[in-house]
Amino acid sequence: SMPEKRCEPNIISYSAIISSCEKLGQWRHALSLFECILNNSIELNVISCNAVLSSCEKAEQWQHALVLFEAMPMANIESNVISFSATISACEKAGEWLRALGFLELMMEETVEANVITFNATISACEKAGKWLQALALLKVPQGLFFFE
């Protein structure tokens, strides 16, 4: 009989499993798998990072999301709109409106185009903290358009 060939997991297989964990709300498993990638010197990609970021965001683990987001450049991974949106959403869920604004500013500095999810999460973070002026500024709405009774 032929010897059994062992298939080594690669970044694609890890990313698929991490995405499944994210969908199932298993953020701890997603982080463990991410550690396996790092420990096995498998080259990371933005897809695997975004899956872990989204997993942390959904589980309201904003500190983990921030650590991962800030580590991405060290691994030569360029953050994209999904990376930023997940991180901003994580900040929004934690009431970290100032951080959310900071990430939106960073996004613009890095010329990553924001989408409706990014803006909604940042506006929601401002709104939850009662920072409606900052939310208006994001929307570029002149304050004179609002009439208060």
PDB file of C-alpha atoms in Angstrom:
ATOM      1  CA  SER A   1       0.000   0.000   0.000  1.00  0.00           C
ATOM      2  CA  MET A   2       1.058   3.584  -0.653  1.00  0.00           C
ATOM      3  CA  PRO A   3       2.360   5.659   2.275  1.00  0.00           C
ATOM      4  CA  GLU A   4      -0.171   8.168   3.526  1.00  0.00           C
ATOM      5  CA  LYS A   5       0.712  11.669   2.377  1.00  0.00           C
ATOM      6  CA  ARG A   6       0.311  14.280   5.118  1.00  0.00           C
ATOM      7  CA  CYS A   7      -1.031  17.621   4.007  1.00  0.00           C
ATOM      8  CA  GLU A   8       0.487  20.614   5.789  1.00  0.00           C
ATOM      9  CA  PRO A   9      -1.951  23.447   6.553  1.00  0.00           C
ATOM     10  CA  ASN A  10      -1.187  26.721   4.809  1.00  0.00           C
ATOM     11  CA  ILE A  11      -2.443  30.278   5.176  1.00  0.00           C
ATOM     12  CA  ILE A  12      -5.460  29.521   2.964  1.00  0.00           C
ATOM     13  CA  SER A  13      -6.621  26.603   5.108  1.00  0.00           C
ATOM     14  CA  TYR A  14      -5.960  28.557   8.318  1.00  0.00           C
ATOM     15  CA  SER A  15      -7.869  31.592   6.964  1.00  0.00           C
ATOM     16  CA  ALA A  16     -10.865  29.395   6.084  1.00  0.00           C
ATOM     17  CA  ILE A  17     -10.972  27.890   9.587  1.00  0.00           C
ATOM     18  CA  ILE A  18     -10.514  31.304  11.257  1.00  0.00           C
ATOM     19  CA  SER A  19     -13.396  32.661   9.131  1.00  0.00           C
ATOM     20  CA  SER A  20     -15.573  29.759  10.335  1.00  0.00           C
ATOM     21  CA  CYS A  21     -14.631  30.556  13.950  1.00  0.00           C
ATOM     22  CA  GLU A  22     -15.515  34.199  13.366  1.00  0.00           C
ATOM     23  CA  LYS A  23     -18.953  33.265  11.986  1.00  0.00           C
ATOM     24  CA  LEU A  24     -19.569  30.987  14.981  1.00  0.00           C
ATOM     25  CA  GLY A  25     -18.481  33.636  17.495  1.00  0.00           C
ATOM     26  CA  GLN A  26     -15.451  31.585  18.565  1.00  0.00           C
ATOM     27  CA  TRP A  27     -12.973  34.442  19.006  1.00  0.00           C
ATOM     28  CA  ARG A  28     -10.687  32.500  21.381  1.00  0.00           C
ATOM     29  CA  HIS A  29     -10.288  29.722  18.800  1.00  0.00           C
ATOM     30  CA  ALA A  30      -9.659  32.327  16.090  1.00  0.00           C
ATOM     31  CA  LEU A  31      -6.862  33.848  18.193  1.00  0.00           C
ATOM     32  CA  SER A  32      -5.398  30.390  18.960  1.00  0.00           C
ATOM     33  CA  LEU A  33      -5.306  29.535  15.268  1.00  0.00           C
ATOM     34  CA  PHE A  34      -3.701  32.897  14.595  1.00  0.00           C
ATOM     35  CA  GLU A  35      -1.004  32.016  17.155  1.00  0.00           C
ATOM     36  CA  CYS A  36      -0.458  28.695  15.330  1.00  0.00           C
ATOM     37  CA  ILE A  37       0.161  30.637  12.117  1.00  0.00           C
ATOM     38  CA  LEU A  38       2.745  32.791  13.887  1.00  0.00           C
ATOM     39  CA  ASN A  39       4.391  29.846  15.678  1.00  0.00           C
ATOM     40  CA  ASN A  40       4.685  27.838  12.462  1.00  0.00           C
ATOM     41  CA  SER A  41       6.235  30.760  10.560  1.00  0.00           C
ATOM     42  CA  ILE A  42       3.444  30.675   7.975  1.00  0.00           C
ATOM     43  CA  GLU A  43       3.292  33.925   6.063  1.00  0.00           C
ATOM     44  CA  LEU A  44       0.271  35.952   7.136  1.00  0.00           C
ATOM     45  CA  ASN A  45      -2.112  37.660   4.762  1.00  0.00           C
ATOM     46  CA  VAL A  46      -4.705  40.400   5.143  1.00  0.00           C
ATOM     47  CA  ILE A  47      -7.575  37.875   4.874  1.00  0.00           C
ATOM     48  CA  SER A  48      -6.483  35.901   7.945  1.00  0.00           C
ATOM     49  CA  CYS A  49      -5.845  39.111   9.904  1.00  0.00           C
ATOM     50  CA  ASN A  50      -9.246  40.537   8.951  1.00  0.00           C
ATOM     51  CA  ALA A  51     -11.002  37.311   9.978  1.00  0.00           C
ATOM     52  CA  VAL A  52      -9.395  37.510  13.438  1.00  0.00           C
ATOM     53  CA  LEU A  53     -10.156  41.254  13.675  1.00  0.00           C
ATOM     54  CA  SER A  54     -13.818  40.610  12.788  1.00  0.00           C
ATOM     55  CA  SER A  55     -13.958  37.774  15.299  1.00  0.00           C
ATOM     56  CA  CYS A  56     -12.644  40.064  18.065  1.00  0.00           C
ATOM     57  CA  GLU A  57     -15.000  42.857  17.001  1.00  0.00           C
ATOM     58  CA  LYS A  58     -18.078  40.618  17.133  1.00  0.00           C
ATOM     59  CA  ALA A  59     -17.049  39.322  20.569  1.00  0.00           C
ATOM     60  CA  GLU A  60     -16.447  42.912  21.811  1.00  0.00           C
ATOM     61  CA  GLN A  61     -12.778  42.139  22.412  1.00  0.00           C
ATOM     62  CA  TRP A  62     -11.605  45.590  21.313  1.00  0.00           C
ATOM     63  CA  GLN A  63      -8.206  45.405  23.052  1.00  0.00           C
ATOM     64  CA  HIS A  64      -7.313  42.246  21.114  1.00  0.00           C
ATOM     65  CA  ALA A  65      -8.488  43.887  17.891  1.00  0.00           C
ATOM     66  CA  LEU A  66      -6.274  46.926  18.553  1.00  0.00           C
ATOM     67  CA  VAL A  67      -3.179  44.837  19.324  1.00  0.00           C
ATOM     68  CA  LEU A  68      -3.654  42.839  16.130  1.00  0.00           C
ATOM     69  CA  PHE A  69      -4.382  45.903  13.979  1.00  0.00           C
ATOM     70  CA  GLU A  70      -1.261  47.655  15.256  1.00  0.00           C
ATOM     71  CA  ALA A  71       0.858  44.522  14.642  1.00  0.00           C
ATOM     72  CA  MET A  72      -0.174  44.216  10.989  1.00  0.00           C
ATOM     73  CA  PRO A  73       2.388  46.717   9.599  1.00  0.00           C
ATOM     74  CA  MET A  74       5.172  44.848  11.439  1.00  0.00           C
ATOM     75  CA  ALA A  75       4.168  41.742   9.485  1.00  0.00           C
ATOM     76  CA  ASN A  76       4.190  43.813   6.256  1.00  0.00           C
ATOM     77  CA  ILE A  77       0.426  43.527   5.918  1.00  0.00           C
ATOM     78  CA  GLU A  78      -1.355  46.547   4.542  1.00  0.00           C
ATOM     79  CA  SER A  79      -4.639  47.268   6.297  1.00  0.00           C
ATOM     80  CA  ASN A  80      -7.611  47.572   3.967  1.00  0.00           C
ATOM     81  CA  VAL A  81     -11.153  48.897   4.380  1.00  0.00           C
ATOM     82  CA  ILE A  82     -12.217  45.641   6.098  1.00  0.00           C
ATOM     83  CA  SER A  83      -9.349  45.857   8.624  1.00  0.00           C
ATOM     84  CA  PHE A  84     -10.230  49.449   9.473  1.00  0.00           C
ATOM     85  CA  SER A  85     -13.997  48.827   9.591  1.00  0.00           C
ATOM     86  CA  ALA A  86     -13.625  45.858  11.965  1.00  0.00           C
ATOM     87  CA  THR A  87     -11.286  47.820  14.251  1.00  0.00           C
ATOM     88  CA  ILE A  88     -13.527  50.911  14.245  1.00  0.00           C
ATOM     89  CA  SER A  89     -16.580  48.711  14.945  1.00  0.00           C
ATOM     90  CA  ALA A  90     -14.727  47.101  17.856  1.00  0.00           C
ATOM     91  CA  CYS A  91     -14.015  50.589  19.263  1.00  0.00           C
ATOM     92  CA  GLU A  92     -17.638  51.618  18.704  1.00  0.00           C
ATOM     93  CA  LYS A  93     -18.957  48.617  20.655  1.00  0.00           C
ATOM     94  CA  ALA A  94     -16.621  49.501  23.536  1.00  0.00           C
ATOM     95  CA  GLY A  95     -17.653  53.169  23.559  1.00  0.00           C
ATOM     96  CA  GLU A  96     -14.136  54.151  22.470  1.00  0.00           C
ATOM     97  CA  TRP A  97     -15.339  57.022  20.250  1.00  0.00           C
ATOM     98  CA  LEU A  98     -12.023  58.891  20.279  1.00  0.00           C
ATOM     99  CA  ARG A  99     -10.137  55.798  19.129  1.00  0.00           C
ATOM    100  CA  ALA A 100     -12.760  55.215  16.419  1.00  0.00           C
ATOM    101  CA  LEU A 101     -12.211  58.776  15.165  1.00  0.00           C
ATOM    102  CA  GLY A 102      -8.447  58.254  15.323  1.00  0.00           C
ATOM    103  CA  PHE A 103      -8.670  55.139  13.151  1.00  0.00           C
ATOM    104  CA  LEU A 104     -10.876  56.961  10.638  1.00  0.00           C
ATOM    105  CA  GLU A 105      -8.274  59.746  10.456  1.00  0.00           C
ATOM    106  CA  LEU A 106      -5.485  57.188  10.039  1.00  0.00           C
ATOM    107  CA  MET A 107      -7.505  55.548   7.286  1.00  0.00           C
ATOM    108  CA  MET A 108      -7.710  58.839   5.412  1.00  0.00           C
ATOM    109  CA  GLU A 109      -3.981  59.492   5.933  1.00  0.00           C
ATOM    110  CA  GLU A 110      -3.218  56.085   4.447  1.00  0.00           C
ATOM    111  CA  THR A 111      -5.663  56.839   1.588  1.00  0.00           C
ATOM    112  CA  VAL A 112      -7.769  53.758   2.286  1.00  0.00           C
ATOM    113  CA  GLU A 113     -11.240  54.590   1.035  1.00  0.00           C
ATOM    114  CA  ALA A 114     -13.855  54.444   3.787  1.00  0.00           C
ATOM    115  CA  ASN A 115     -17.212  52.822   3.073  1.00  0.00           C
ATOM    116  CA  VAL A 116     -20.676  53.142   4.597  1.00  0.00           C
ATOM    117  CA  ILE A 117     -19.821  50.544   7.303  1.00  0.00           C
ATOM    118  CA  THR A 118     -16.756  52.525   8.392  1.00  0.00           C
ATOM    119  CA  PHE A 119     -18.658  55.809   8.585  1.00  0.00           C
ATOM    120  CA  ASN A 120     -21.687  54.285  10.312  1.00  0.00           C
ATOM    121  CA  ALA A 121     -19.512  52.636  12.974  1.00  0.00           C
ATOM    122  CA  THR A 122     -17.619  55.895  13.648  1.00  0.00           C
ATOM    123  CA  ILE A 123     -20.811  57.968  13.735  1.00  0.00           C
ATOM    124  CA  SER A 124     -22.437  55.401  16.037  1.00  0.00           C
ATOM    125  CA  ALA A 125     -19.411  55.556  18.384  1.00  0.00           C
ATOM    126  CA  CYS A 126     -19.741  59.370  18.556  1.00  0.00           C
ATOM    127  CA  GLU A 127     -23.506  59.185  19.005  1.00  0.00           C
ATOM    128  CA  LYS A 128     -23.258  56.657  21.884  1.00  0.00           C
ATOM    129  CA  ALA A 129     -20.869  59.007  23.685  1.00  0.00           C
ATOM    130  CA  GLY A 130     -23.123  62.019  23.091  1.00  0.00           C
ATOM    131  CA  LYS A 131     -20.520  63.523  20.737  1.00  0.00           C
ATOM    132  CA  TRP A 132     -23.037  64.587  18.087  1.00  0.00           C
ATOM    133  CA  LEU A 133     -20.918  67.551  16.909  1.00  0.00           C
ATOM    134  CA  GLN A 134     -18.126  65.131  15.957  1.00  0.00           C
ATOM    135  CA  ALA A 135     -20.681  62.962  14.137  1.00  0.00           C
ATOM    136  CA  LEU A 136     -21.925  66.013  12.225  1.00  0.00           C
ATOM    137  CA  ALA A 137     -18.360  66.957  11.327  1.00  0.00           C
ATOM    138  CA  LEU A 138     -17.833  63.463   9.897  1.00  0.00           C
ATOM    139  CA  LEU A 139     -20.855  63.931   7.693  1.00  0.00           C
ATOM    140  CA  LYS A 140     -19.667  67.436   6.731  1.00  0.00           C
ATOM    141  CA  VAL A 141     -23.086  68.789   7.741  1.00  0.00           C
ATOM    142  CA  PRO A 142     -23.112  72.520   8.550  1.00  0.00           C
ATOM    143  CA  GLN A 143     -24.488  73.063  12.065  1.00  0.00           C
ATOM    144  CA  GLY A 144     -26.654  75.952  10.840  1.00  0.00           C
ATOM    145  CA  LEU A 145     -28.941  73.462   9.100  1.00  0.00           C
ATOM    146  CA  PHE A 146     -30.306  72.267  12.426  1.00  0.00           C
ATOM    147  CA  PHE A 147     -33.004  74.205  14.209  1.00  0.00           C
ATOM    148  CA  PHE A 148     -33.528  73.657  17.893  1.00  0.00           C
ATOM    149  CA  GLU A 149     -36.772  74.524  19.583  1.00  0.00           C
TER     150      GLU A 149
END
